[in-house]
Coordinates of C-alpha atoms in Angstrom, one line a residue:
M3 CA -59.8 -7.4 -12.5
N4 CA -57.8 -4.4 -11.3
K5 CA -57.5 -1.2 -13.1
Y6 CA -53.9 -2.0 -14.4
K7 CA -54.8 -5.3 -16.0
Q8 CA -58.0 -3.7 -17.5
M9 CA -55.9 -1.0 -19.1
K10 CA -53.5 -3.7 -20.7
H11 CA -56.5 -5.6 -22.0
I12 CA -58.0 -2.5 -23.5
L13 CA -54.7 -1.7 -25.3
A14 CA -54.7 -5.1 -26.6
L15 CA -58.0 -4.6 -28.4
L16 CA -57.3 -1.1 -29.7
F17 CA -54.0 -2.4 -31.4
L18 CA -55.3 -5.6 -33.1
G19 CA -53.4 -4.7 -36.2
V20 CA -50.2 -4.8 -34.4
N21 CA -48.1 -8.0 -34.4
L22 CA -49.6 -10.0 -31.5
A23 CA -46.4 -11.8 -30.7
N24 CA -44.6 -8.3 -30.0
L25 CA -47.9 -6.9 -28.2
F26 CA -48.0 -9.8 -25.7
A27 CA -44.5 -10.9 -25.6
Q28 CA -43.4 -9.2 -22.3
T29 CA -46.6 -8.8 -20.1
S30 CA -45.5 -11.4 -17.5
T31 CA -46.2 -9.6 -14.2
Y32 CA -48.6 -7.1 -12.7
V33 CA -49.4 -5.5 -9.4
D34 CA -52.9 -6.0 -8.0
D35 CA -55.1 -3.3 -6.3
N36 CA -53.6 -4.5 -2.8
G37 CA -49.8 -3.9 -4.0
V38 CA -49.4 -7.7 -4.5
F39 CA -46.7 -8.4 -7.3
R40 CA -48.2 -11.3 -9.3
W41 CA -47.5 -13.5 -12.4
Q42 CA -49.8 -12.6 -15.2
E43 CA -49.9 -16.3 -16.3
N44 CA -51.6 -17.7 -13.1
D45 CA -52.2 -14.6 -10.7
E46 CA -49.8 -16.4 -8.2
E47 CA -47.7 -14.2 -5.7
I48 CA -44.3 -13.4 -6.9
R49 CA -41.4 -14.2 -4.5
L50 CA -38.1 -13.6 -6.0
F51 CA -34.7 -13.5 -4.1
G52 CA -31.1 -13.1 -5.6
V53 CA -28.2 -10.8 -6.2
N54 CA -26.8 -7.8 -7.9
Y55 CA -23.7 -8.5 -10.1
T56 CA -22.0 -5.8 -12.1
L57 CA -19.1 -7.4 -14.0
P58 CA -20.0 -5.8 -17.5
F59 CA -19.4 -2.2 -16.1
A60 CA -17.1 0.1 -14.3
H61 CA -14.3 -1.5 -12.3
G62 CA -15.4 -5.1 -12.9
Y63 CA -15.1 -4.6 -16.6
R64 CA -11.8 -2.9 -16.4
A65 CA -10.3 -5.2 -13.8
I66 CA -11.0 -8.3 -15.9
N67 CA -9.0 -6.7 -18.7
Y68 CA -6.2 -5.8 -16.2
L69 CA -5.8 -9.5 -15.5
G70 CA -6.0 -10.5 -19.2
K71 CA -9.1 -12.5 -18.7
D72 CA -12.3 -13.1 -20.9
H73 CA -15.4 -11.3 -19.9
K74 CA -17.9 -13.8 -21.2
T75 CA -16.1 -16.7 -19.6
A76 CA -16.1 -15.0 -16.5
I77 CA -19.8 -14.4 -16.7
D78 CA -20.4 -17.9 -17.5
K79 CA -18.7 -19.1 -14.3
D80 CA -20.3 -16.6 -12.2
V81 CA -23.8 -17.0 -13.7
Y82 CA -23.5 -20.8 -13.0
H83 CA -22.4 -20.5 -9.3
I84 CA -25.3 -17.8 -8.6
A85 CA -27.8 -20.3 -10.1
R86 CA -26.2 -23.0 -8.0
L87 CA -27.3 -21.1 -4.9
G88 CA -30.8 -21.5 -5.7
V89 CA -31.6 -17.8 -6.3
N90 CA -34.3 -16.7 -8.9
A91 CA -33.8 -13.0 -9.1
Y92 CA -31.2 -10.6 -10.5
R93 CA -31.1 -6.8 -10.5
V94 CA -28.6 -4.5 -12.2
H95 CA -28.2 -0.9 -12.4
I96 CA -26.8 -0.1 -15.7
W97 CA -24.0 2.4 -16.2
D98 CA -25.8 4.3 -18.9
A99 CA -22.8 6.7 -19.4
E100 CA -20.7 3.8 -20.6
I101 CA -23.1 2.7 -23.3
T102 CA -24.7 6.1 -24.5
D103 CA -23.3 9.1 -26.3
E104 CA -23.6 12.8 -25.2
N105 CA -27.2 13.0 -26.7
G106 CA -28.5 9.9 -24.6
S107 CA -28.5 7.6 -27.9
L108 CA -27.4 4.0 -27.2
I109 CA -24.0 3.2 -28.8
Q110 CA -22.4 -0.2 -29.4
R111 CA -19.7 -0.6 -26.9
P112 CA -18.3 -3.8 -25.3
Q113 CA -20.3 -3.1 -22.1
L114 CA -23.5 -3.1 -23.9
D115 CA -22.5 -6.5 -25.6
L116 CA -21.6 -7.9 -22.3
L117 CA -25.0 -6.7 -20.6
D118 CA -26.9 -8.5 -23.5
Y119 CA -24.9 -11.6 -23.0
M120 CA -25.2 -11.6 -19.2
L121 CA -28.9 -10.9 -19.3
A122 CA -29.3 -13.8 -21.8
K123 CA -27.3 -16.2 -19.5
F124 CA -29.6 -15.3 -16.6
K125 CA -32.6 -16.1 -18.7
E126 CA -31.1 -19.4 -19.5
R127 CA -31.0 -20.2 -15.8
G128 CA -34.7 -19.2 -15.3
I129 CA -33.5 -16.1 -13.2
K130 CA -36.0 -13.1 -13.4
I131 CA -34.6 -9.8 -14.0
L132 CA -35.2 -6.1 -12.6
I133 CA -33.3 -3.5 -14.5
T134 CA -32.6 0.0 -13.3
P135 CA -31.5 1.7 -16.5
F136 CA -30.4 5.1 -15.3
K137 CA -27.4 5.6 -12.9
V138 CA -25.7 8.8 -12.5
G139 CA -22.4 8.9 -10.8
G140 CA -18.8 8.0 -11.4
N141 CA -17.6 4.8 -12.8
G142 CA -14.2 4.5 -11.0
Y143 CA -14.5 3.0 -7.4
P144 CA -12.1 1.8 -6.1
E145 CA -10.2 3.6 -8.7
K146 CA -10.4 7.2 -10.1
D147 CA -13.3 7.8 -12.4
F148 CA -12.5 6.9 -16.1
P149 CA -13.8 9.0 -19.0
V150 CA -17.2 8.0 -20.4
P151 CA -19.1 9.0 -23.7
G152 CA -22.5 9.3 -22.0
F153 CA -24.1 12.5 -21.1
S154 CA -24.8 11.5 -17.5
G155 CA -21.2 11.2 -16.8
E156 CA -20.9 15.1 -16.5
L157 CA -23.9 15.5 -14.3
E158 CA -24.7 15.4 -10.5
K159 CA -27.8 13.5 -9.5
G160 CA -29.6 16.7 -8.6
Q161 CA -29.1 18.1 -12.2
T162 CA -31.0 15.2 -13.7
Y163 CA -34.7 15.8 -12.6
T164 CA -35.5 19.2 -14.5
G165 CA -34.1 20.9 -17.5
E166 CA -35.6 20.2 -20.9
E167 CA -32.3 19.1 -22.5
V168 CA -31.4 16.7 -19.7
L169 CA -34.9 15.3 -19.9
Q170 CA -34.9 14.7 -23.6
R171 CA -31.5 13.0 -23.3
Q172 CA -33.0 10.6 -20.7
E173 CA -36.0 10.0 -22.7
R174 CA -33.9 9.1 -25.8
Y175 CA -31.8 6.8 -23.7
F176 CA -34.8 4.9 -22.3
T177 CA -36.5 4.7 -25.6
D178 CA -33.3 3.4 -27.4
L179 CA -32.6 0.8 -24.4
L180 CA -36.0 -0.6 -24.3
N181 CA -36.2 -1.0 -28.2
H182 CA -32.7 -2.5 -28.1
V183 CA -32.9 -6.0 -29.4
N184 CA -30.8 -8.3 -27.4
P185 CA -28.8 -10.2 -30.1
Y186 CA -28.3 -13.3 -27.8
T187 CA -32.0 -13.7 -27.3
G188 CA -33.5 -11.9 -30.4
I189 CA -36.0 -10.2 -27.9
A190 CA -36.1 -6.4 -27.4
Y191 CA -35.9 -5.4 -23.7
K192 CA -39.4 -4.1 -23.9
N193 CA -40.7 -7.4 -25.1
D194 CA -38.6 -9.7 -22.7
P195 CA -40.9 -11.4 -20.3
D196 CA -38.1 -12.2 -18.0
I197 CA -37.3 -8.5 -17.3
I198 CA -40.3 -8.5 -14.9
A199 CA -40.1 -5.0 -13.8
L200 CA -38.1 -1.7 -14.2
E201 CA -36.8 0.7 -11.6
I202 CA -36.4 4.2 -13.1
N203 CA -33.0 5.1 -11.7
N204 CA -30.5 4.3 -9.3
E205 CA -30.8 6.0 -5.8
P206 CA -32.1 9.3 -6.8
Q207 CA -31.3 12.4 -4.8
H208 CA -34.2 14.8 -5.1
D209 CA -34.1 18.2 -3.5
D210 CA -37.2 19.9 -5.0
A211 CA -40.5 18.4 -4.1
S212 CA -42.4 20.4 -6.8
A213 CA -40.5 18.6 -9.6
I214 CA -40.6 15.0 -8.4
T215 CA -43.9 13.7 -9.5
A216 CA -43.8 15.6 -12.9
Y217 CA -40.3 14.0 -13.4
I218 CA -41.4 10.5 -12.6
N219 CA -44.5 10.6 -14.7
R220 CA -42.7 12.0 -17.7
M221 CA -40.2 9.1 -17.5
V222 CA -43.1 6.5 -17.1
T223 CA -44.8 8.0 -20.1
T224 CA -41.6 7.5 -22.2
I225 CA -41.2 4.1 -21.1
R226 CA -44.7 3.0 -21.6
D227 CA -44.5 4.6 -25.0
T228 CA -42.0 2.1 -26.0
G229 CA -44.4 -0.7 -25.4
F230 CA -43.0 -1.7 -22.0
E231 CA -45.8 -3.2 -20.1
N232 CA -44.5 -4.7 -16.9
P233 CA -44.6 -2.7 -13.6
I234 CA -42.4 0.4 -13.1
F235 CA -40.9 1.0 -9.5
Y236 CA -39.3 4.0 -8.0
N237 CA -36.8 4.5 -5.1
V238 CA -38.4 5.8 -1.9
S239 CA -35.6 5.1 0.5
E240 CA -32.9 7.5 -0.4
R241 CA -34.9 10.8 0.2
S242 CA -38.0 9.3 2.0
E243 CA -39.1 12.8 3.1
F244 CA -40.7 13.2 -0.4
V245 CA -42.7 10.0 -0.2
D246 CA -45.9 11.8 -0.9
E247 CA -44.6 13.0 -4.2
Y248 CA -43.4 9.4 -5.1
L249 CA -46.6 7.9 -4.1
A250 CA -48.5 10.5 -6.3
A251 CA -46.7 9.4 -9.4
D252 CA -47.8 6.6 -11.9
I253 CA -45.7 3.8 -10.3
Q254 CA -46.6 0.4 -9.3
G255 CA -44.0 -0.2 -6.6
C256 CA -41.5 1.3 -4.2
T257 CA -37.8 0.2 -3.9
F258 CA -35.8 0.1 -0.6
Q259 CA -32.4 -1.0 0.6
W260 CA -31.1 -2.5 3.9
Y261 CA -27.5 -2.3 5.1
P262 CA -27.9 -3.1 8.8
T263 CA -24.3 -3.3 9.7
G264 CA -23.4 0.1 8.0
L265 CA -20.9 0.4 5.1
V266 CA -17.0 0.6 4.7
H267 CA -15.8 -0.1 8.2
N268 CA -12.3 -1.2 6.6
A269 CA -12.4 -4.2 8.9
E270 CA -14.5 -7.3 9.5
I271 CA -17.3 -6.9 12.0
D272 CA -17.5 -10.1 14.0
I273 CA -20.3 -9.7 16.4
N274 CA -23.8 -11.2 16.5
F275 CA -25.9 -8.9 14.6
L276 CA -29.1 -10.9 14.7
P277 CA -30.7 -8.6 17.3
H278 CA -30.4 -5.7 14.9
V279 CA -32.2 -7.4 12.0
D280 CA -35.5 -8.4 13.7
V281 CA -37.7 -5.8 11.9
Y282 CA -37.5 -3.8 8.6
Q283 CA -39.2 -0.6 9.4
I284 CA -41.2 1.3 6.9
P285 CA -42.1 4.6 8.5
F286 CA -44.9 5.5 6.0
E287 CA -46.3 2.0 6.1
N288 CA -49.8 3.0 6.8
K289 CA -50.0 5.7 4.3
S290 CA -53.2 5.1 2.1
D291 CA -51.3 5.8 -1.2
F292 CA -48.9 3.2 -0.3
Q293 CA -51.3 0.3 0.1
N294 CA -51.5 -0.5 -3.5
K295 CA -47.6 -0.5 -4.1
T296 CA -45.4 -3.5 -4.5
R297 CA -42.4 -3.5 -2.0
V298 CA -38.9 -4.3 -3.3
I299 CA -35.4 -4.5 -1.8
Y300 CA -33.1 -3.5 -4.7
E301 CA -30.0 -3.9 -2.4
F302 CA -29.0 -5.4 0.9
D303 CA -26.2 -6.8 2.6
P304 CA -24.7 -7.3 6.0
A305 CA -21.5 -5.5 4.9
D306 CA -18.1 -6.0 6.3
S307 CA -19.5 -9.3 7.9
N308 CA -19.1 -12.9 7.1
Q309 CA -21.7 -14.1 9.7
P310 CA -23.6 -16.8 7.9
T311 CA -26.7 -16.2 10.1
L312 CA -27.6 -12.8 8.7
F313 CA -28.8 -13.5 5.3
P314 CA -31.7 -15.9 6.4
A315 CA -32.7 -13.6 9.3
M316 CA -32.8 -10.6 6.9
A317 CA -35.0 -12.5 4.5
R318 CA -37.3 -13.5 7.2
S319 CA -37.7 -9.9 8.1
F320 CA -38.3 -8.9 4.4
R321 CA -41.2 -11.3 4.2
T322 CA -42.6 -10.0 7.5
A323 CA -42.5 -6.5 6.0
K324 CA -44.3 -7.8 2.9
F325 CA -41.3 -7.6 0.4
Q326 CA -41.6 -9.8 -2.7
F327 CA -38.4 -9.1 -4.5
A328 CA -34.9 -8.8 -2.7
T329 CA -31.4 -8.8 -4.2
Q330 CA -28.2 -8.7 -2.3
F331 CA -25.4 -6.3 -3.4
A332 CA -23.2 -7.5 -4.8
Y333 CA -22.0 -10.9 -5.8
D334 CA -18.3 -10.9 -6.5
A335 CA -16.8 -12.2 -9.8
I336 CA -14.7 -15.2 -9.1
D337 CA -11.9 -13.9 -11.2
L338 CA -11.7 -10.9 -8.7
A339 CA -12.7 -12.4 -5.5
Y340 CA -9.2 -13.3 -4.5
A341 CA -8.7 -9.4 -3.9
N342 CA -12.3 -8.3 -3.3
T343 CA -11.7 -5.1 -5.2
E344 CA -15.0 -4.3 -6.8
Y345 CA -16.7 -3.4 -3.5
Q346 CA -14.6 -4.0 -0.4
T347 CA -17.4 -3.6 2.0
H348 CA -19.3 -6.4 0.2
Y349 CA -17.9 -10.0 -0.1
L350 CA -20.0 -12.7 -1.4
N351 CA -18.6 -15.5 -3.7
L352 CA -19.6 -19.4 -3.7
V353 CA -15.8 -20.3 -3.8
Y354 CA -14.1 -17.4 -1.7
T355 CA -16.9 -17.1 1.1
P356 CA -18.6 -20.5 1.0
S357 CA -20.4 -20.5 4.4
K358 CA -21.9 -17.1 3.6
A359 CA -22.9 -18.2 0.0
I360 CA -24.6 -21.3 1.5
S361 CA -26.4 -19.1 4.0
L362 CA -27.7 -17.1 0.9
K363 CA -28.9 -20.4 -0.5
I364 CA -30.8 -21.0 2.9
A365 CA -32.2 -17.3 2.7
A366 CA -33.6 -17.9 -0.8
E367 CA -35.4 -21.1 0.5
A368 CA -36.7 -19.2 3.6
F369 CA -37.8 -16.3 1.3
Q370 CA -40.0 -18.7 -0.8
E371 CA -41.8 -20.3 2.0
I372 CA -42.4 -17.6 4.4
E373 CA -46.0 -16.1 3.8
N374 CA -46.4 -12.3 3.0
G375 CA -46.6 -10.7 6.4
Q376 CA -45.8 -13.7 8.4
D377 CA -44.3 -12.7 11.8
F378 CA -41.8 -14.7 14.0
G379 CA -41.4 -12.3 16.8
S380 CA -38.1 -11.1 18.2
Y381 CA -34.7 -12.2 19.0
P382 CA -33.9 -14.7 20.4
D383 CA -37.2 -16.2 20.0
N384 CA -37.1 -16.0 16.2
I385 CA -33.7 -17.9 15.5
E386 CA -36.0 -21.0 14.4
F387 CA -38.6 -20.3 11.9
L388 CA -40.2 -22.9 9.6
N389 CA -37.4 -25.1 8.4
T390 CA -34.6 -22.5 9.3
S391 CA -32.3 -22.5 12.4
L392 CA -29.7 -20.0 13.4
F393 CA -27.0 -20.7 15.8
P394 CA -25.0 -17.4 16.3
D395 CA -22.4 -18.9 18.8
E396 CA -21.5 -21.5 16.4
K397 CA -21.9 -19.3 13.3
L398 CA -24.2 -21.7 11.7
A399 CA -27.2 -21.7 9.8
V400 CA -29.3 -25.0 8.9
Y401 CA -32.2 -25.4 6.4
N402 CA -33.8 -28.7 7.2
S403 CA -36.9 -29.6 5.1
T404 CA -38.4 -33.0 4.2
T405 CA -36.3 -32.9 0.9
K406 CA -33.5 -30.5 1.5
F407 CA -30.7 -30.1 4.0
Y408 CA -28.3 -27.1 3.9
H409 CA -25.8 -26.1 6.4
T410 CA -23.0 -23.4 6.6
S411 CA -20.5 -25.2 9.0
Y412 CA -20.1 -28.4 11.0
T413 CA -23.6 -29.5 12.5
E414 CA -24.8 -32.5 14.5
Q415 CA -28.4 -31.8 13.3
L416 CA -30.2 -34.8 11.8
P417 CA -32.1 -34.2 8.6
K418 CA -35.9 -34.5 9.2
K419 CA -36.3 -37.3 6.6
P420 CA -33.1 -38.7 5.6
K421 CA -34.5 -41.2 3.1
R422 CA -36.5 -38.5 1.4
L423 CA -33.6 -36.2 0.8
K424 CA -33.2 -34.7 -2.8
E425 CA -30.8 -32.0 -2.2
I426 CA -27.7 -31.4 0.2
A427 CA -25.5 -28.4 0.3
G428 CA -22.9 -27.7 3.0
V429 CA -19.7 -26.6 4.4
G430 CA -18.0 -29.0 6.8
S431 CA -19.5 -32.1 8.2
S432 CA -22.9 -33.4 9.0
P433 CA -24.6 -36.7 9.9
I434 CA -25.0 -37.1 6.2
V435 CA -21.7 -36.0 4.9
N436 CA -18.4 -36.0 6.8
Y437 CA -16.0 -33.8 4.9
S438 CA -12.4 -32.6 5.8
G439 CA -12.2 -29.7 3.2
T440 CA -13.1 -26.0 3.7
G441 CA -15.0 -25.5 0.5
A442 CA -18.8 -25.9 -0.2
Y443 CA -20.3 -29.0 -1.7
F444 CA -23.5 -30.0 -3.3
L445 CA -25.3 -33.4 -3.5
D446 CA -28.3 -33.5 -5.9
Q447 CA -30.5 -36.9 -6.4
V448 CA -30.8 -37.4 -10.0
E449 CA -32.8 -40.6 -9.4
N450 CA -32.9 -43.3 -6.7
G451 CA -29.3 -44.6 -6.2
L452 CA -27.8 -41.9 -8.4
W453 CA -26.5 -38.6 -6.9
R454 CA -24.5 -35.6 -8.6
L455 CA -21.7 -34.4 -6.3
E456 CA -20.0 -31.1 -6.9
V457 CA -16.9 -30.1 -4.7
M458 CA -15.5 -26.6 -4.5
P459 CA -12.0 -26.0 -3.7
D460 CA -10.5 -25.2 -0.3
V461 CA -10.3 -21.5 0.7
V462 CA -8.2 -19.7 3.2
W463 CA -8.6 -16.1 4.0
V464 CA -5.0 -14.6 4.4
K465 CA -5.8 -10.8 5.0
D466 CA -9.0 -9.0 6.1
P467 CA -11.0 -9.0 2.9
F468 CA -12.8 -5.6 4.2
E469 CA -9.7 -3.5 4.3
K470 CA -8.9 -1.1 1.5
A471 CA -8.9 -3.0 -1.7
S472 CA -6.3 -3.6 -4.4
L473 CA -5.7 -5.9 -7.3
E474 CA -2.2 -6.2 -6.1
K475 CA -3.3 -7.4 -2.7
T476 CA -4.5 -11.3 -2.1
V477 CA -7.2 -11.5 0.6
A478 CA -7.9 -15.2 0.0
V479 CA -6.4 -18.3 -1.6
V480 CA -8.0 -21.3 -2.9
K481 CA -6.3 -24.6 -3.2
E482 CA -7.3 -27.9 -5.1
A483 CA -6.7 -30.4 -2.5
S484 CA -7.6 -34.0 -1.9
H485 CA -9.8 -34.7 1.1
T486 CA -11.7 -37.7 2.6
M487 CA -15.4 -37.6 2.3
R488 CA -18.0 -40.1 3.7
V489 CA -21.5 -40.0 2.4
N490 CA -24.2 -41.7 4.4
L491 CA -27.3 -42.0 2.0
S492 CA -29.5 -45.0 2.3
D493 CA -30.1 -45.3 -1.5
L494 CA -26.4 -45.4 -2.1
G495 CA -25.6 -48.0 0.5
D496 CA -22.3 -48.8 2.0
S497 CA -20.5 -49.3 -1.5
F498 CA -21.0 -47.5 -4.6
N499 CA -19.3 -46.1 -7.7
I500 CA -17.8 -42.5 -8.3
T501 CA -17.3 -41.1 -11.8
G502 CA -15.8 -37.8 -12.7
I503 CA -18.0 -35.8 -15.2
N504 CA -16.4 -32.3 -15.6
S505 CA -13.9 -31.6 -18.2
G506 CA -10.5 -33.4 -17.5
N507 CA -11.9 -35.4 -14.7
D508 CA -11.4 -39.1 -15.5
V509 CA -11.9 -40.5 -12.0
E510 CA -13.4 -44.0 -12.0
V511 CA -13.4 -45.6 -8.7
S512 CA -15.5 -47.6 -6.1
N513 CA -15.5 -46.9 -2.6
S514 CA -15.9 -49.1 0.6
N515 CA -17.7 -48.2 3.9
K516 CA -19.2 -45.0 2.4
T517 CA -15.8 -43.4 2.3
F518 CA -13.6 -42.1 -0.6
Q519 CA -10.9 -39.6 -1.5
I520 CA -12.2 -36.6 -3.5
T521 CA -10.6 -33.4 -5.1
P522 CA -12.7 -30.4 -6.4
G523 CA -14.8 -31.3 -9.4
T524 CA -18.1 -32.8 -10.3
Y525 CA -19.0 -36.5 -9.9
L526 CA -21.7 -39.1 -10.2
L527 CA -22.2 -41.4 -7.2
Y528 CA -24.2 -44.5 -8.1
S529 CA -25.0 -47.7 -6.4
K530 CA -25.7 -49.7 -9.6
A531 CA -24.6 -49.7 -13.3
L532 CA -25.6 -46.6 -15.2
N533 CA -27.9 -46.9 -18.2
K534 CA -25.7 -47.0 -21.2
N535 CA -27.7 -44.1 -22.7
F536 CA -27.3 -42.0 -19.5
D537 CA -26.0 -38.4 -20.3
K538 CA -23.2 -37.9 -17.8
Q539 CA -23.1 -34.2 -18.4

């Protein structure tokens, strides 16, 4: 048993008088002596891949107000679509200045309520959470900064690592946040097993090596004193020249980022970037104090690009570099994606960037199946790995396993085992689905002869979405159009029934020759009569 686990067991024995439900509620993960992030329940290696999503705060929060829409309805739609992409991880840096007062005390504001609501919705979907509680910096982008009540709103990052008053305010905030009970789950953050780790602050900018280790350890002590037991991580990539000071602190993991295409080019980059994502390099990889630290990618994105081959390639390189958690930055709220205002250099949404979104789904699968440290060589020899194939000239990525078949655009590739397929997701046509629309679609087998079909609307980009952003400017348009679809699945046969099941969808038709007309919505495809007790939802 490693020292970290031993410590937790000793604490349990020392505090037998404490409510056991609260004592053991959170401890869901740990980092072993070799730096491997593991599940407490079964000691299995953790592999978590997903997104950042920031609608409860800053511009996302304000923009939903500008449009007269409901924040929670927006979160519901986005969390559903994020889960639809098969990801299992979520990371958020909290705009603490929007939910604290000048002394660092947590205050009830709409942003805190939305954070609670959003975390509860991710929990419902089984998506695990990494929180970064402290974010120093403005809340305006792409607008001007707006007034905030919290103490960190008046600070520069370099002012947050020393000074007793500032440190005490941080401690008060960490204590309040982790003791805060989420009203939608009834669980305090410190006790939530789905908050699988904590990253102390967002992109720290240290300039005094002598203060770093003491600062980190002081915050770790504050966090541990609340009862938070899962691992604590720290960013080592913003100012990596201080890596020795980071590694000397009482942390269990190190966080990194990757933006291989750069940021904010103000225009789409449309070249093959695969040769540039072969390797994720860690300059201090061989340092002895790094060997027992988990490796986390808190943010990544091929910014200003819509190439569907890059997410899977980056996921491959992350696993080769032994990363166990990676989250793209950032998934766009569907209500704002028509203008791509939240972060103009990033653009990812299932409806508005369907091929890129399906490529994230492929990347999530690849991340799960690639072994820690498994190497596939260099470009172009590594464009086929395990069940994933990348075709840069066709701007196509394909995931083709025994039971799953995903593709980002038209493909002639045949599924490995057509009769054993359980999940299909695509854009454009394949030997299994011929579809004339431009949106994504999903087919999931419920049982033999019964499939759930979900069809997204068409989308057309009308402007470069990576130009300077404005809510007054539309960069993409969606359209609810009718299209022909042909589904070639052996358990459905040549003729089957189609029944609409989403709200307001009263379609009830039979097809012939595997072909039918379809509009965006959710349907059941079935070759025999449904059981009268079958729940169509």
